[in-house]
Amino acid sequence: MNASWQRKRIRFNHDWLKNEYLLALGCWQRMLEDSVRDPQSEGRFLTSVLPTWTKRREEAYALVLSFEAEMSPAVLMNRLPLKDVQPETRAWLEPLIRDLWRSRSVVSHHLQETVAAITAVDDGYDQLRAAIGDRTSIEELRSLYDEFARFEGLCQELSRRLGLLPARIIVT
Amino acid sequence: MRNVPLPRILIIDDLFGRTLRCSRNEQRANLCSRFLLRDCTGDAGTTPSQQIEAPIAEAVFHRGQQPACASVGDTVENDLPGVLNFVREGFRPGGPCWSLALLDLCFYTGDVTKESDGENEGMPAGRGGDDEPQGYFGLQILKVLQREVPDLPVIILSSQPREDVSRAFSRLGGLGFLDRAARESPAQLKDYIFRYGLLPDQEGRLIGRSLALLLALRRARLASRSGKNILIFGERGSGKELLAEYVNRHSAGGPRCPFVKVDAGGLSAELYSSALFGHRKGAFTDARANKVGAIVEADGGDLFLDEIGNMPGAVQLGLLRVLQEREVMPLGGTSADLRKVNVRFLSATNGDLDAAARSGTFRSDILDRLRQEMFCLPPLRDRKEDIVLLAEHYVRRALSHIPGALGRDIEPEALARLLDYDWPGNVRELENCIVSAVAHHPDVEHLQPNHLEIPSHPAKSTKHEVPPQTTQVTFPVGDMSLDDVVTMLDNVDFSRIPREQWAGRIEELETAWARFMARYLKAGLEASRRPAVKNPTGELFLLPALQLLTGNATLKAWQAYDKIKAICQLTPQAEVENTQDPVLGDILARAKRSRRGR
């Protein structure tokens, strides 16, 4: 297992996206539907919590784009025993391993879908901000419940997609 | 609906359970909002400004680690003994505080660094293995909880992938998995609380918070949703009808579906049939008008048959048709009166229906159909923790029926008397005792021990009302065949009796056995009694009786006397008792004289 990439995913998907962002979005929807009142959260959500996506989106892209470099079997070329192969062998073996992995593994497909999911969250965020405009009070924002729910759905999908990526290097 | 406290759930989680020094735990607040939980942890991380409109439960959070409130420079370590102590504190057999526990999987340990603290205040940087499924601290906790508090329902609450741990948590007794970020999880938690939670009766009709009662209620709720016919076993006065109503209230159709009850006690077969199936005018002598039966009244809902073991054979036959065909015909009806019905049967008994089926007094094909689900209502002696609540409830109720009555409480000595008694008549007997005490002493404000009419020696449980699935003896024998008695005696298993119960009991067992045989002998002799001109109670015919009992038709009189002596003199104490018995004493004296004469 490449602990580094797996750890980065846990930090992003488990620790931030699920434990913080999605929960906060869920909490916000409870406030919009008026089943929860929490003045302390109301004030913070639009200004501090929702915009966190803009800080994390690059991390999401970086995580997915680093997957191949860190989790494809080509990584094994840097570890014993493949680490000791002759440079001329490495020159053809490494790209061959990478190409075979790309063509045989479903991971490439998952990666594309995950990148699409990030883009969808990004677009969804922009649309949501546009819909919010300069409204700030919860009363004004209640009519946007469905938009918030849709954005939450996009984040859920991103989380699901990230979870589908393997946690260990798969040699096929 | 009564104002019953919300179910209280325990959440063991490093992130949500941590206490922050100067601010509230935002993640915890969000979790509570999302799941509609009222945070009653009472630490600095609690969220006082948060108002949940209709909370589904109260939540107490526990970090599962030390220190609970950490800051930069601290080292956070998992604390398994601390978790266990915390769980035990709220899980006393007298009434568990926790309805359910939610358990995180991954607990981060190690030093709290500036970076880790900056991301999440008080959280450590984590060590290798913390987030590896095979090293999850949550699974270690689950393993210990399963061993130490097996009745506590535990659900995994995690944002880790379920598939990594599904086998492990199932094996360790986890009942389910909640993805804390998934949209459906709040509804799923509500469902888990309903299905697995240890919950008192929200309407307060089945009073008590003892573990024994809560487990029975949980079983009832689970069974209620299955839609299958249910057999409730419970001693007299234990509240079987209330439990049947509880099942009805929690059924998938909801509490509005019909609940109709029929008690077989004292009804003739004809009247019982009429009550169940209804009748057409003229079906029998007193059938002066058409009558709709209870089965039709219960269509779309539940029919409660109390004391099902008393159902006459003729009625059983009619019921079998209903159970098989799902259609009912009133007495005296024609095919035009045949009606399809959709009824769930809730039956209750305090007898051993299996024995009744074996002896042929209750049809086994009906028993199989009525017992698609079965559970027991514990006797009051097995949930003595509930006696105080019940007694206070009955005092209040009794007072409400006495205009201008003084409010009163139960003195500790009186409560001790209530707790010391075994209540063979169960809740009904307790109710009668309290109501009588209140009614007979209208001018006192404090119920004393002498106000309670309780037998001076604690009553011991009557063995004939023990659930049939246990290995204990069931009486009277009238419901069983002698083959059953022999099988039962042959299968009494002493191997699981705790060591401390063995000491000095052999003489007691010998005496019990001697009494058992003496009762058998006396019953056999009584069966031989025949009417006689000179003796209005009938004459005993010893030799035929003993020939019958021994199966030896050539038995001689002196051999019969020898047998009688052998049985009546099994132990010295039994001999004394038998000598004092009018039947056995006379027979034994004759046997002794006869033997001396030989």
PDB file of C-alpha atoms in Angstrom, chain A residues 1 7 10-11 14-15 18-20 22-24 26-27 30 34-41 44 149-150 152-153 156, chain B residues 15-16 24 26-27 30-31 33-34 36 49-53 108 119-120 125 131-132 159-160 179-183 186:
ATOM      1  CA  MET A   1       0.000   0.000   0.000  1.00  0.00           C
ATOM      2  CA  ARG A   7      -3.507   9.002   4.012  1.00  0.00           C
ATOM      3  CA  ILE A  10      -8.431   9.911   4.221  1.00  0.00           C
ATOM      4  CA  ARG A  11      -7.541  13.455   5.206  1.00  0.00           C
ATOM      5  CA  HIS A  14     -12.988  11.169   5.449  1.00  0.00           C
ATOM      6  CA  ASP A  15     -11.707  13.928   7.676  1.00  0.00           C
ATOM      7  CA  LYS A  18     -17.467  13.735   5.096  1.00  0.00           C
ATOM      8  CA  ASN A  19     -16.821  14.710   8.707  1.00  0.00           C
ATOM      9  CA  GLU A  20     -16.930  18.436   8.204  1.00  0.00           C
ATOM     10  CA  LEU A  22     -21.086  17.287   4.270  1.00  0.00           C
ATOM     11  CA  LEU A  23     -22.176  17.354   7.882  1.00  0.00           C
ATOM     12  CA  ALA A  24     -22.208  21.127   7.837  1.00  0.00           C
ATOM     13  CA  GLY A  26     -26.672  18.662   6.200  1.00  0.00           C
ATOM     14  CA  CYS A  27     -26.919  20.845   9.286  1.00  0.00           C
ATOM     15  CA  ARG A  30     -31.952  21.301   8.732  1.00  0.00           C
ATOM     16  CA  ASP A  34     -36.584  25.023  10.301  1.00  0.00           C
ATOM     17  CA  SER A  35     -36.187  21.781  12.195  1.00  0.00           C
ATOM     18  CA  VAL A  36     -33.038  23.140  13.845  1.00  0.00           C
ATOM     19  CA  ARG A  37     -32.223  26.617  15.119  1.00  0.00           C
ATOM     20  CA  ASP A  38     -28.591  27.346  15.779  1.00  0.00           C
ATOM     21  CA  PRO A  39     -27.690  31.025  15.653  1.00  0.00           C
ATOM     22  CA  GLN A  40     -24.031  30.232  16.151  1.00  0.00           C
ATOM     23  CA  SER A  41     -23.928  28.105  12.981  1.00  0.00           C
ATOM     24  CA  ARG A  44     -20.824  31.134  10.130  1.00  0.00           C
ATOM     25  CA  ALA A 149     -29.622  19.914  -1.520  1.00  0.00           C
ATOM     26  CA  ARG A 150     -28.428  19.568  -5.100  1.00  0.00           C
ATOM     27  CA  GLU A 152     -24.843  18.450  -1.257  1.00  0.00           C
ATOM     28  CA  GLY A 153     -25.720  15.656  -3.673  1.00  0.00           C
ATOM     29  CA  GLN A 156     -21.867  13.118  -1.873  1.00  0.00           C
TER      30      GLN A 156
ATOM     31  CA  LEU B  15     -13.786  13.772  16.802  1.00  0.00           C
ATOM     32  CA  PHE B  16     -17.323  14.356  18.062  1.00  0.00           C
ATOM     33  CA  ARG B  24     -18.012  24.410  21.231  1.00  0.00           C
ATOM     34  CA  GLU B  26     -18.709  22.390  15.735  1.00  0.00           C
ATOM     35  CA  GLN B  27     -18.546  18.938  14.216  1.00  0.00           C
ATOM     36  CA  ASN B  30     -23.435  19.596  12.969  1.00  0.00           C
ATOM     37  CA  LEU B  31     -23.842  15.902  13.646  1.00  0.00           C
ATOM     38  CA  SER B  33     -28.394  18.871  13.738  1.00  0.00           C
ATOM     39  CA  ARG B  34     -28.164  16.407  10.919  1.00  0.00           C
ATOM     40  CA  LEU B  36     -31.785  15.540  15.100  1.00  0.00           C
ATOM     41  CA  SER B  49     -27.477  27.569  21.539  1.00  0.00           C
ATOM     42  CA  GLN B  50     -28.718  24.741  19.364  1.00  0.00           C
ATOM     43  CA  GLN B  51     -32.448  24.022  19.353  1.00  0.00           C
ATOM     44  CA  ILE B  52     -33.688  20.827  17.774  1.00  0.00           C
ATOM     45  CA  GLU B  53     -37.383  21.105  17.004  1.00  0.00           C
ATOM     46  CA  TYR B 108      -6.481   9.094  15.841  1.00  0.00           C
ATOM     47  CA  GLU B 119      -7.041  21.552  11.289  1.00  0.00           C
ATOM     48  CA  ASN B 120      -9.203  20.270  14.127  1.00  0.00           C
ATOM     49  CA  ALA B 125      -1.602  13.986  14.137  1.00  0.00           C
ATOM     50  CA  ASP B 131      -6.702   4.345  10.047  1.00  0.00           C
ATOM     51  CA  GLU B 132      -5.958   0.791   8.972  1.00  0.00           C
ATOM     52  CA  SER B 159     -17.302   7.686   7.412  1.00  0.00           C
ATOM     53  CA  GLN B 160     -14.863   4.910   6.582  1.00  0.00           C
ATOM     54  CA  ASP B 179     -22.383   6.375   7.202  1.00  0.00           C
ATOM     55  CA  ARG B 180     -22.386   9.612   9.112  1.00  0.00           C
ATOM     56  CA  ALA B 181     -22.369  11.748   5.986  1.00  0.00           C
ATOM     57  CA  ALA B 182     -24.912   9.835   3.924  1.00  0.00           C
ATOM     58  CA  ARG B 183     -28.280  11.461   3.314  1.00  0.00           C
ATOM     59  CA  PRO B 186     -30.737  10.132   9.909  1.00  0.00           C
TER      60      PRO B 186
END
